[in-house]
Coordinates of C-alpha atoms in Angstrom, one line a residue:
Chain A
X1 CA -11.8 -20.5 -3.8
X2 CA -10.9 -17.4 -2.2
X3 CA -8.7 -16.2 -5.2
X4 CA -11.6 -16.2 -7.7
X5 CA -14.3 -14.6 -5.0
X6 CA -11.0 -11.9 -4.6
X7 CA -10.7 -12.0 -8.2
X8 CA -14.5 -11.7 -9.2
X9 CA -14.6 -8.7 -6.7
X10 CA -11.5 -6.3 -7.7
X11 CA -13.1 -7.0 -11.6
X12 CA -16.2 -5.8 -9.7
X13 CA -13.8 -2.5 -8.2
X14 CA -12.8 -1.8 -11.7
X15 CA -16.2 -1.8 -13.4
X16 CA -17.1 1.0 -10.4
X17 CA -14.2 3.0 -11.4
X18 CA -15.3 2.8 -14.8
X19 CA -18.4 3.3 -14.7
X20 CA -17.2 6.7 -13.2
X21 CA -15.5 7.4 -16.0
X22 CA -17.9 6.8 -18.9
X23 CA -20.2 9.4 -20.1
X24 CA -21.9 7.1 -22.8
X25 CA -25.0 5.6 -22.1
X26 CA -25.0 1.9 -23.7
X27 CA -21.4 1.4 -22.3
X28 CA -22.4 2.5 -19.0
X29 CA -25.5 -0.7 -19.2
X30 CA -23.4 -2.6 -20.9
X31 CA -20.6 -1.8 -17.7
X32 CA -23.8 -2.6 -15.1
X33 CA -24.6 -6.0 -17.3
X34 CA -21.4 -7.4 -16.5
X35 CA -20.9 -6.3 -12.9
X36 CA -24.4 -8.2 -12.3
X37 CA -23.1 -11.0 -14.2
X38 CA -20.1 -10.8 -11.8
X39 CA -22.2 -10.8 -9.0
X40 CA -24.8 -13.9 -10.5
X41 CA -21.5 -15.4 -10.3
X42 CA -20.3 -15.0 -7.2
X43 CA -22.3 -17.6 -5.3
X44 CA -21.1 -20.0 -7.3
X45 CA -17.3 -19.3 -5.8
X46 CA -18.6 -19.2 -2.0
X47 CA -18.1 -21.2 0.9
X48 CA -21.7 -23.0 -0.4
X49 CA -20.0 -24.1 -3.8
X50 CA -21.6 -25.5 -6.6
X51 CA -25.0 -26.6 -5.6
X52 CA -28.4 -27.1 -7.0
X53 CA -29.5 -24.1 -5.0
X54 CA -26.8 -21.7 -6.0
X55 CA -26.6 -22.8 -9.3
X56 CA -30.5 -21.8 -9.7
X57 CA -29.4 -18.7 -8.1
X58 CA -26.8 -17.7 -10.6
X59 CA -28.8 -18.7 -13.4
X60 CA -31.7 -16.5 -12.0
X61 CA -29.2 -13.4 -11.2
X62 CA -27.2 -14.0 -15.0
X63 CA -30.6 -13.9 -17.2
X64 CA -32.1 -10.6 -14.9
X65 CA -29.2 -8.4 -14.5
X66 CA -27.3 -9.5 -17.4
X67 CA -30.0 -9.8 -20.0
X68 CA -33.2 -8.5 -19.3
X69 CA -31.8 -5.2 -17.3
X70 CA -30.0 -4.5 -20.4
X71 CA -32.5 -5.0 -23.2
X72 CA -34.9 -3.5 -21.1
X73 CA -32.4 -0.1 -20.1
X74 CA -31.6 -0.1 -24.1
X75 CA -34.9 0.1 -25.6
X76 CA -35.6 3.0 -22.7
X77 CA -32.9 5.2 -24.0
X78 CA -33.6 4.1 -27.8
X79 CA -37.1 5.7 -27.6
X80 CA -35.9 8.7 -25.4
X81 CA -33.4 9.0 -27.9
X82 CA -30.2 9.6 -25.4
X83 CA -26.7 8.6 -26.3
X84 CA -24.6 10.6 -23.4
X85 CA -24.5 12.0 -20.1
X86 CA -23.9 15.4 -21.1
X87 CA -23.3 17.6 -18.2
X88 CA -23.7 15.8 -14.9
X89 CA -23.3 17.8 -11.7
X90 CA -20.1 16.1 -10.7
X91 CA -17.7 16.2 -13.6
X92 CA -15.6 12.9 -14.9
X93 CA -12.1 13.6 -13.5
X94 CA -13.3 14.5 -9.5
X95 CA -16.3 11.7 -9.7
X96 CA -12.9 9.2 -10.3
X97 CA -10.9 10.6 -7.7
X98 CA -14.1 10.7 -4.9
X99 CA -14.6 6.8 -6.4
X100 CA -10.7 6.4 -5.2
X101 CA -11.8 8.4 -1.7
X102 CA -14.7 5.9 -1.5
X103 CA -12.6 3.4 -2.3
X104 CA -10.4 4.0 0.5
X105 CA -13.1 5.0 3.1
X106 CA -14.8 1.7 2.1
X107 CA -11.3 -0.3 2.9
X108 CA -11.2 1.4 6.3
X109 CA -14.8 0.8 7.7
X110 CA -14.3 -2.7 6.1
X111 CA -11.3 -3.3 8.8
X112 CA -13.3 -1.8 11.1
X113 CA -17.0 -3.1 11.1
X114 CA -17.5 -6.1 13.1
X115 CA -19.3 -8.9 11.6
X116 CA -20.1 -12.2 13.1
X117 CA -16.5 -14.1 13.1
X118 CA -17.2 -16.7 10.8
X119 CA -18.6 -14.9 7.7
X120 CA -15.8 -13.0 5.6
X121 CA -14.2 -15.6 3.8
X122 CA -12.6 -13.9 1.6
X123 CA -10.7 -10.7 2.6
X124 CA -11.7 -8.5 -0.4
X125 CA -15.7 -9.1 -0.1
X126 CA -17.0 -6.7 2.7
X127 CA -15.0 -3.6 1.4
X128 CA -15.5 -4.6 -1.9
X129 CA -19.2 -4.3 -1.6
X130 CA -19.3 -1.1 0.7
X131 CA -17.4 0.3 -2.3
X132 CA -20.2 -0.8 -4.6
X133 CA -22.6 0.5 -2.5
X134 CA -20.9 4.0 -2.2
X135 CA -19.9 4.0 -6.0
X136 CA -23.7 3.3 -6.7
X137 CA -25.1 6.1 -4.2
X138 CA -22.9 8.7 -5.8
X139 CA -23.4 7.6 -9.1
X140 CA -27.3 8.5 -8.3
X141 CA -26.5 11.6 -6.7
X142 CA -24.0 13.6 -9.5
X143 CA -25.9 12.5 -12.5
X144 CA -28.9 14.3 -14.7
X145 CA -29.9 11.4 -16.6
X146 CA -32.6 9.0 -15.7
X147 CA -31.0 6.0 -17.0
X148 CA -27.5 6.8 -15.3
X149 CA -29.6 7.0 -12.3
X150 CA -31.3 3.6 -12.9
X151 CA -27.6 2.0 -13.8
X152 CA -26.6 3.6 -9.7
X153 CA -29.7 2.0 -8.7
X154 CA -28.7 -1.4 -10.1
X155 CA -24.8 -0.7 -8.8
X156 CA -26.3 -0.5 -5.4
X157 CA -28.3 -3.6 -5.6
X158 CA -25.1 -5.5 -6.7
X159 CA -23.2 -4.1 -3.8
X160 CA -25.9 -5.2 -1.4
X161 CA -26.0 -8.4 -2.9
X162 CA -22.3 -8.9 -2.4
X163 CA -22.3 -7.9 0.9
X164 CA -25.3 -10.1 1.9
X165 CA -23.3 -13.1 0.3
X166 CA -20.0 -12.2 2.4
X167 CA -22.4 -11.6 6.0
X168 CA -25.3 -13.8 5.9
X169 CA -24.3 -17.0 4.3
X170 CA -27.5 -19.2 3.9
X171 CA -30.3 -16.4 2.9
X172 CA -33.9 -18.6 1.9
X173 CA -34.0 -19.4 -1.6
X174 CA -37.6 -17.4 -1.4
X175 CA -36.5 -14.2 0.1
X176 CA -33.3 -14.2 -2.5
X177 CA -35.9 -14.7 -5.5
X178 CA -38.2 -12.0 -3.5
X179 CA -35.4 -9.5 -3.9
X180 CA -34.6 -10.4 -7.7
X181 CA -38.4 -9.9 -8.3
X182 CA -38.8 -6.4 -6.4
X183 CA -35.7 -5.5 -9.0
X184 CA -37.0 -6.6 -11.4
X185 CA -40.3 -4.8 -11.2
X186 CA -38.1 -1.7 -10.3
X187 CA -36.2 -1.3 -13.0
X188 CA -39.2 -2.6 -15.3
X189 CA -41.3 0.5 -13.6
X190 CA -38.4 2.8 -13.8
X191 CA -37.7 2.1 -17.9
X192 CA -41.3 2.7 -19.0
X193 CA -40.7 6.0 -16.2
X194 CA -37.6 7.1 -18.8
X195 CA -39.9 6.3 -21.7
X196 CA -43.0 8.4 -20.5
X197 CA -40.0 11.5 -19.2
X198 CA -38.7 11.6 -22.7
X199 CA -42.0 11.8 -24.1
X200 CA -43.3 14.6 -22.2
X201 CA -40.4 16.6 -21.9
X202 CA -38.2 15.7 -25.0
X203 CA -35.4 14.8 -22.8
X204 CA -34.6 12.4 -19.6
X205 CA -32.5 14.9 -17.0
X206 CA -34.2 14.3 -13.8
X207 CA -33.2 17.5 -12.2
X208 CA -35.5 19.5 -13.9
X209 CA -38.7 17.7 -12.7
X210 CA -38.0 19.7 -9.4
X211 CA -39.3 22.5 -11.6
X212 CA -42.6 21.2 -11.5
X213 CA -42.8 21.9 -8.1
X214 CA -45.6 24.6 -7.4
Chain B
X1 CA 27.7 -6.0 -10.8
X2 CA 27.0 -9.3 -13.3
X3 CA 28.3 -9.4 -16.6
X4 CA 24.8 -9.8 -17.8
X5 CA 23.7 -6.7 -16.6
X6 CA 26.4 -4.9 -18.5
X7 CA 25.1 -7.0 -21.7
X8 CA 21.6 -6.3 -21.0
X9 CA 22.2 -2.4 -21.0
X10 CA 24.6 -2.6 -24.2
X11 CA 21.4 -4.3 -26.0
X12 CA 19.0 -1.9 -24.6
X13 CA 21.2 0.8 -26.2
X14 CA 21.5 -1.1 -29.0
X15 CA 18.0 -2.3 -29.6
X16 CA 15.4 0.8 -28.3
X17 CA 14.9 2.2 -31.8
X18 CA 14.1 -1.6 -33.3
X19 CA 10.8 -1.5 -31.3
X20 CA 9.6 1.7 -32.8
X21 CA 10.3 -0.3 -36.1
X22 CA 8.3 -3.1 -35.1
X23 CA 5.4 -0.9 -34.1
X24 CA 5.4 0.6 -37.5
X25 CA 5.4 -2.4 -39.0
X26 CA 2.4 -4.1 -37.1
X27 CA 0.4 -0.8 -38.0
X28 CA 1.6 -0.7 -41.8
X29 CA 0.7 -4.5 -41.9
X30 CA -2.7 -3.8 -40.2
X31 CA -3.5 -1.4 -42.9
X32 CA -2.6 -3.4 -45.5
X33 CA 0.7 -2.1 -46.4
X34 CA 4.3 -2.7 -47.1
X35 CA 5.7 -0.3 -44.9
X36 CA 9.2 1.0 -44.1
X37 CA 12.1 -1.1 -43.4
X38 CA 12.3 -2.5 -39.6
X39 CA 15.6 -0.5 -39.3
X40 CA 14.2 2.2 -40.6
X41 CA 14.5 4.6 -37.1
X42 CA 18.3 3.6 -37.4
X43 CA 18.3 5.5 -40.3
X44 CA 16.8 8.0 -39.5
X45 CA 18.7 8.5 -36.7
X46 CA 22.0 8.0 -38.6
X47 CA 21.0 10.9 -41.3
X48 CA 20.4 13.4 -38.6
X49 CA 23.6 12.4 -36.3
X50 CA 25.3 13.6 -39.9
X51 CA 23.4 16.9 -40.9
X52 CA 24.6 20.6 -39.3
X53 CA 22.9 21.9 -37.0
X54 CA 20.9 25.3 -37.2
X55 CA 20.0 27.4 -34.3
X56 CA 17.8 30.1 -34.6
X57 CA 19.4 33.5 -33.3
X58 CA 16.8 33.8 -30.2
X59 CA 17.5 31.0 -28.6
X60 CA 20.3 30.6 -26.0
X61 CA 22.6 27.5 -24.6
X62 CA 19.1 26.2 -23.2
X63 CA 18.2 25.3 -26.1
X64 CA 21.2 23.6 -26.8
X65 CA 21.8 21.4 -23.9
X66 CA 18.5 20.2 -23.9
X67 CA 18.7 17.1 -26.1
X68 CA 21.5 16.5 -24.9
X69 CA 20.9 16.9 -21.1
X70 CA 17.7 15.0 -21.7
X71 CA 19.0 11.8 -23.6
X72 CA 21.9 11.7 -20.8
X73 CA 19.3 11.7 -18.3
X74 CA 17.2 8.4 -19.7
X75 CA 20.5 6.6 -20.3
X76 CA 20.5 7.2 -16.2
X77 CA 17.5 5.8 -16.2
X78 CA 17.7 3.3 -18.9
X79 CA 20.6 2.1 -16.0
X80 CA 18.5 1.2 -13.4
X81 CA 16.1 -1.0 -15.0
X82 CA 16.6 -4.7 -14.8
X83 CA 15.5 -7.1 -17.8
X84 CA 14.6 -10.8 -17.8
X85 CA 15.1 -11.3 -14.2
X86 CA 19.0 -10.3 -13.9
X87 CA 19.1 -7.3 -11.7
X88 CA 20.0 -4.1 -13.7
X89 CA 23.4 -2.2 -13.7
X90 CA 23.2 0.0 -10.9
X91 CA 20.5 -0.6 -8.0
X92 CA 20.0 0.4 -4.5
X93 CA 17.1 0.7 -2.2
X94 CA 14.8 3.0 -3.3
X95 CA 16.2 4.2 -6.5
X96 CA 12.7 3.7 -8.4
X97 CA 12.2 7.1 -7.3
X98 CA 15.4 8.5 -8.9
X99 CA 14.2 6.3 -12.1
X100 CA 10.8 8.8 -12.2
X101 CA 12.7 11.7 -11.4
X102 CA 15.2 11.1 -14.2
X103 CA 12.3 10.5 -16.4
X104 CA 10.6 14.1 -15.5
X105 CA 14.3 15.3 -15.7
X106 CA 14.5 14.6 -18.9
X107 CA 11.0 15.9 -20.1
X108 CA 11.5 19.1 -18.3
X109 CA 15.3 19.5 -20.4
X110 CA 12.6 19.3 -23.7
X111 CA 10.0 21.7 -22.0
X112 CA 12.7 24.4 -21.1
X113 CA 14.4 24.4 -24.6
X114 CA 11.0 24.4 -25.9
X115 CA 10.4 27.0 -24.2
X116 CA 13.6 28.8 -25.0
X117 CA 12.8 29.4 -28.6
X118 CA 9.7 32.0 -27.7
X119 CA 7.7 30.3 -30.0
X120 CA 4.1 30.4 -28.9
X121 CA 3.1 26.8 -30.4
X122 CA 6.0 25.0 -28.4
X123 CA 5.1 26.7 -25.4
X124 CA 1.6 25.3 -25.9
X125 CA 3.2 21.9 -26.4
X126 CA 5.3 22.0 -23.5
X127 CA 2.3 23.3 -21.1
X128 CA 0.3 20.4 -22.6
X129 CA 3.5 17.9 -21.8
X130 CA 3.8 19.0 -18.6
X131 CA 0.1 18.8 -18.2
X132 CA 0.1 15.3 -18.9
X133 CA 2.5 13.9 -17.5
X134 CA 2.2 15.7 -14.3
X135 CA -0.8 13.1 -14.3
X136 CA 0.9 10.0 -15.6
X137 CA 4.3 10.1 -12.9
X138 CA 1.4 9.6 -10.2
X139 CA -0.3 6.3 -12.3
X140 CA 3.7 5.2 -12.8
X141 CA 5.1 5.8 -9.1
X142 CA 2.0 4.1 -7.3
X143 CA 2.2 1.5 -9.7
X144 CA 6.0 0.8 -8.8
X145 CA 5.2 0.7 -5.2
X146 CA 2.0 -1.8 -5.7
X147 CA 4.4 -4.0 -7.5
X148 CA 6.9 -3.2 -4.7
X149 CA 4.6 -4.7 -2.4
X150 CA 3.5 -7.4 -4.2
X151 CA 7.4 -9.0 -3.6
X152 CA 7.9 -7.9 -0.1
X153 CA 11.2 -7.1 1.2
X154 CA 12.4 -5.6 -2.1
X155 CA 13.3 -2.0 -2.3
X156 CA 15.0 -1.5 -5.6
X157 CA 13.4 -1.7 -8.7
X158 CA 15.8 -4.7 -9.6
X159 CA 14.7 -6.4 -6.7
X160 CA 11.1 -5.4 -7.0
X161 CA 10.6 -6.6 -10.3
X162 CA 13.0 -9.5 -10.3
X163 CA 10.6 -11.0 -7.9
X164 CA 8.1 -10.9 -9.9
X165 CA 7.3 -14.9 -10.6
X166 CA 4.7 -17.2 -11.0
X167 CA 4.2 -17.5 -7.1
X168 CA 3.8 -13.6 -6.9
X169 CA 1.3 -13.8 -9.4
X170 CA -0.8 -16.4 -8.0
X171 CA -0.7 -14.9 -4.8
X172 CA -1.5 -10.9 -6.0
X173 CA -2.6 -11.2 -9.8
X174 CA -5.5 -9.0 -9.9
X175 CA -3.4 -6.4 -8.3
X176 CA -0.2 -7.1 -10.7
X177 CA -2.6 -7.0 -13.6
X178 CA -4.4 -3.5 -12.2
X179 CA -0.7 -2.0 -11.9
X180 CA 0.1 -3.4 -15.3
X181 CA -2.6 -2.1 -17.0
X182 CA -1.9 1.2 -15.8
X183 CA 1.5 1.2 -16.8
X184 CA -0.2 0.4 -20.5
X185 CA -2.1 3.6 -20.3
X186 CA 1.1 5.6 -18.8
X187 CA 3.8 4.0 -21.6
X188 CA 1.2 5.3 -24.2
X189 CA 0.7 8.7 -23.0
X190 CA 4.7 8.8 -22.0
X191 CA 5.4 7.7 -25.9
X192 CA 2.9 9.7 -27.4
X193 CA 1.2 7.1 -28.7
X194 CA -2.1 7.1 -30.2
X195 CA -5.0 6.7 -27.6
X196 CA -3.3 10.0 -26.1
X197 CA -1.1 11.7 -29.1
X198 CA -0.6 10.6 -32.6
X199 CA 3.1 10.2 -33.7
X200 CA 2.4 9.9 -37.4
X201 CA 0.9 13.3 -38.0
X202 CA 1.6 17.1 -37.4
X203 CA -1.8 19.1 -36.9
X204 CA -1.2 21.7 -34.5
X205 CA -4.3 21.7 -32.5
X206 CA -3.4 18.1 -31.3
X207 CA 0.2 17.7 -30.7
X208 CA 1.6 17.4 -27.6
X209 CA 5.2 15.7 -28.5
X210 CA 6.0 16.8 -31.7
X211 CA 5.1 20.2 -30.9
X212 CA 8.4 21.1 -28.9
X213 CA 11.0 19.4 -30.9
X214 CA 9.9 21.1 -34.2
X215 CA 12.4 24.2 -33.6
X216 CA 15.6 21.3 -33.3
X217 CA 17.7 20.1 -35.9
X218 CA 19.9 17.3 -37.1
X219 CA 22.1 15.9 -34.2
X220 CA 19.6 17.5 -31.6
X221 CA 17.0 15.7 -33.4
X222 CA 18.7 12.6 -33.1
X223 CA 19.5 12.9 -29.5
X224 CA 15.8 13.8 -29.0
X225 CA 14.6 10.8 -31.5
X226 CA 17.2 8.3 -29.7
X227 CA 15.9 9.7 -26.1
X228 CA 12.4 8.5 -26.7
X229 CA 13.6 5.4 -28.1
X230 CA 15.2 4.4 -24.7
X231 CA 12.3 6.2 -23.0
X232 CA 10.5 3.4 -24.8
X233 CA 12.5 0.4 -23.8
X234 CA 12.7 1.8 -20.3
X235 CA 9.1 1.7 -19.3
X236 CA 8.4 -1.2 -22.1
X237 CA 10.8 -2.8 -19.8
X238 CA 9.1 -2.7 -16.6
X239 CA 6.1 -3.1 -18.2
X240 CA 7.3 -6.9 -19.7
X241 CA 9.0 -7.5 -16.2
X242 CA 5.8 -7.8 -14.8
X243 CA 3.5 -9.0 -17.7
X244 CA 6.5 -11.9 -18.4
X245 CA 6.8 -13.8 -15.4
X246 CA 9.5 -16.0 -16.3
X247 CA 12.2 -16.3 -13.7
X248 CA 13.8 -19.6 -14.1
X249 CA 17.2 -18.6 -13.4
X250 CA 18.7 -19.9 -16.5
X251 CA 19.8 -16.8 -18.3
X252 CA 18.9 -17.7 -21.9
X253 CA 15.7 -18.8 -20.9
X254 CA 14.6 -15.5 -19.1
X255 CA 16.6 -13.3 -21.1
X256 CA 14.4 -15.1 -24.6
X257 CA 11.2 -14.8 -22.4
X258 CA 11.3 -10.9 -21.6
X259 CA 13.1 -9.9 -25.1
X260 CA 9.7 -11.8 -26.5
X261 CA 7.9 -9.9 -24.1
X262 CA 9.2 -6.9 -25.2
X263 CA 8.2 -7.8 -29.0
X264 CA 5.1 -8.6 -28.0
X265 CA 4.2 -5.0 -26.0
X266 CA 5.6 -3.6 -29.8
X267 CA 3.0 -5.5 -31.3
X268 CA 0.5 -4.7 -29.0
X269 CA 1.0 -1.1 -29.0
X270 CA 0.7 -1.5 -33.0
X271 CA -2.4 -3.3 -32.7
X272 CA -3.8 -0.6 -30.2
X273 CA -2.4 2.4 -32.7
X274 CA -4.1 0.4 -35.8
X275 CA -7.7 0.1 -34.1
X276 CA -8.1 3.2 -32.1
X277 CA -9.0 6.6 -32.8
X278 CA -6.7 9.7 -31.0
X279 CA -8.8 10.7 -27.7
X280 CA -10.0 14.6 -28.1
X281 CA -7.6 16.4 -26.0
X282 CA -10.0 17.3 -23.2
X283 CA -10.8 13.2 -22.7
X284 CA -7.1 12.7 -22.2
X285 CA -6.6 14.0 -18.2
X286 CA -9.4 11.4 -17.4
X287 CA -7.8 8.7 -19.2
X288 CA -4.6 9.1 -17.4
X289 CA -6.5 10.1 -13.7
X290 CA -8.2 6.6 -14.6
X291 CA -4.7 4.9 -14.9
X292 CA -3.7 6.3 -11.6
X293 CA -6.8 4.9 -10.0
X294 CA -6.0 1.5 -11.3
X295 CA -2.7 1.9 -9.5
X296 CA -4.6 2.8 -6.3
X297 CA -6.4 0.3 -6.3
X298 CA -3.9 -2.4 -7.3
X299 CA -2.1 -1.0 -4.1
X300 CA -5.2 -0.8 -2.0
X301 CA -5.5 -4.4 -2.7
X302 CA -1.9 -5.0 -1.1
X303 CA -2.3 -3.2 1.4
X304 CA -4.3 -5.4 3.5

């Protein structure tokens, strides 16, 4: 199985890169919906296999990340009434190449870090999900837009996931659902936030809330 | 050197211009027309090699030798590329890079006689060819060496892509498909096809290819015609080496499978010029630094 965990996670490296790329709004949720699909997927390809347990699991992660995040995401940016990134503070070109730095920084400190010996079962998962986790933090960092932000969030969340499949094999069914719930209220929270930015300030860029500083 | 290899090259010369026919065809079927003829780029090609010649009293012998110096210098390169799994006429280790280099040899014998005319609008063209592709060759090398890697031991692009089986695929598909999918992206900006330039019209604020070979006349503009032709087959060619994995050893067998393969990427390209729109000009850098980064990270993966 370690071709289709390799396999799930370099269709995982992609998505990053083009997620990088993309300045429209409903392709960059519909770019998150399948790399949390990807991930819901995953467990099913571990060293577990096809269980009971896992296949709850996937079921759960599919329906949030690649259903409800979405519908939820759209409606946000249908009332504010947002099609595209416009001017982010990182332009499209140099946010790919630092993706490909990440991307090799991420392969590196994957060699490097040690992990218990009998975790990484597949060679591609723990710099795969470092780079997901790096993709996602910049992705927060160099964009204006609140939902951009919320799609880094969720890019994060997937990396983390990744990574906590490839490390800690046998995670409680409970704390994995706990996760998926805190998620879920986040990005719940953070949609009706976009909605209620929009309809204050007739737009969603996050950076100018700073000016409401005193 | 195999007697095949000699036949393969003699086709390739023979056959370049058929798959800008075919392309035309998929996109005049896709719109609901009859189209021209399949052969029609023969023809083409024919009229021209018959007309005169007309050279504008400004320009000099740089002008000149460029289609010429250009469409000798693909031939080169059209020389080095294997086909079907029979390794190609000439090959030694390492000569992928003299493949690119031919390649940018060639595009920089159109830039300079575009340039050579003084014309302000092929000077745009050129600076916008140059701009371009100085972004594709990175996409186009990394890609080679990925696929390199993927067959190890290999050091020509014969052997490279020659090795290039069922085994190599089930051992590093995700990265052969990564490197093949930016070689998509790099044969469509390198052809001027549509996602990055259309071929089919002549506005000035988006032309890129055209732009530089408007000043050159019959023969020239065969040469230059004929040039992209085998520019065409060249990287179509590597592109179906790797996207065609059949290497049975029978020669009929590989030789049907990657002549198929080479139909197929016509079609495909069709397909892609019938349902896309032309990228504004400004999107066009990030397409092609996106194909590079799929080549990083197909090699990425084999590096491990």
């Amino acid at each position: 199985m370690h071709g289709m965990t390799d396999g799930i996670m370099a269709a995982l490296l992609v998505l990053n890169l083009a997620l990088l790329g993309t300045s429209r709004l409903a392709f960059c949720i519909t770019l998150v919906a399948a790399q949390g699909v990807l991930t819901g997927l995953l467990p099913l390809v571990s060293s577990s296999g096809v269980t009971l347990r896992t296949l709850f699991l996937a079921a759960a992660v599919i329906a949030l990340k690649g259903v409800v995040f979405p519908r939820l995401l759209s409606n946000a940016i249908r009332g504010a009434d947002v099609r595209r990134e416009v001017e982010p503070y990182v332009g499209w070109g140099l946010s790919l190449l630092l993706g490909l730095g990440l991307l090799g920084i991420s392969f590196w400190l994957g060699a490097k870090l040690p992990l218990p010996a009998a975790a990484p079962e597949a060679a591609l998962v723990v710099p795969g999900a470092i780079c997901t986790i790096l993709i996602g933090l910049l992705v927060i960092v160099s964009r204006k837009k609140a939902v951009t932000q919320v799609a880094g969030y969720l890019v994060l969340e997937n990396g983390i996931a990744a990574f906590g499949l490839a490390v800690v094999p046998d995670v409680p069914l409970l704390i994995e659902l706990g996760i998926l719930l805190d998620v879920f209220v986040a990005v719940f929270v953070m949609a009706i936030m976009i909605y209620r930015i929009s309809q204050e300030f007739d737009h969603i860029d996050a950076d100018r809330l700073s000016a409401l500083k005193g | 050197m195999r007697i095949e290899s000699a036949v393969h090259f003699a086709a390739a010369l023979v056959l370049a211009p058929l798959l800008l026919g075919i392309i035309n065809r998929t996109k005049a079927l896709a719109a609901g027309r009859a189209g021209q003829p399949l052969l029609q780029p023969y023809f083409d090609i024919i009229k021209l090699l018959r007309k005169g010649a007309v050279y504008s009293r400004t320009t000099t012998w740089v002008f000149r030798l460029g289609p010429a110096a250009g469409l000798a210098a693909v031939t080169l390169a059209l020389a080095f590329v294997p086909f079907g799994g029979a390794p190609a006429l000439l090959a030694f280790s390492g000569d992928f890079l003299l493949v690119v280099y031919l390649l940018a040899a060639a595009r920089f014998a159109t830039v300079v006689a575009a340039l050579d005319t003084g014309s302000s609008f092929e000077g745009m063209g050129a600076s916008r060819e140059v701009q371009f592709s100085a972004l594709a060759e990175p996409a186009l090398l990394l890609g080679i060496i990925a696929v390199a890697r993927a067959a190890p031991g290999a050091a020509s692009l014969s052997a490279c892509l020659g090795a290039v089986d069922g085994r190599a695929w089930a051992a590093s598909g995700p990265a052969l498909a990564l490197a093949a999918a930016a070689w998509l992206i790099v044969f469509l900006a390198e052809n001027a096809r549509i996602p990055v330039d259309d071929p089919a019209t002549h506005l000035e604020l988006t032309m890129i290819h055209e732009v530089m070979v408007l000043d050159h006349g019959g023969p020239d503009l065969a040469y230059i015609l004929y040039g992209a032709a085998l520019k065409m087959w060249v990287l179509g060619a590597l592109l179906a080496a790797v996207l065609v994995p059949v290497r049975t050893g029978a020669w009929a067998v590989d030789c049907a499978a990657a002549a198929a393969g080479m139909i197929l990427l016509a079609v495909l390209v069709g397909a892609i010029e019938s349902s896309m729109a032309r990228l504004r000009l400004v999107r066009v850098p990030q397409l092609l630094i996106a194909a590079s980064a799929l080549s990083v990270l197909a090699l990425i993966l084999l590096m491990r």
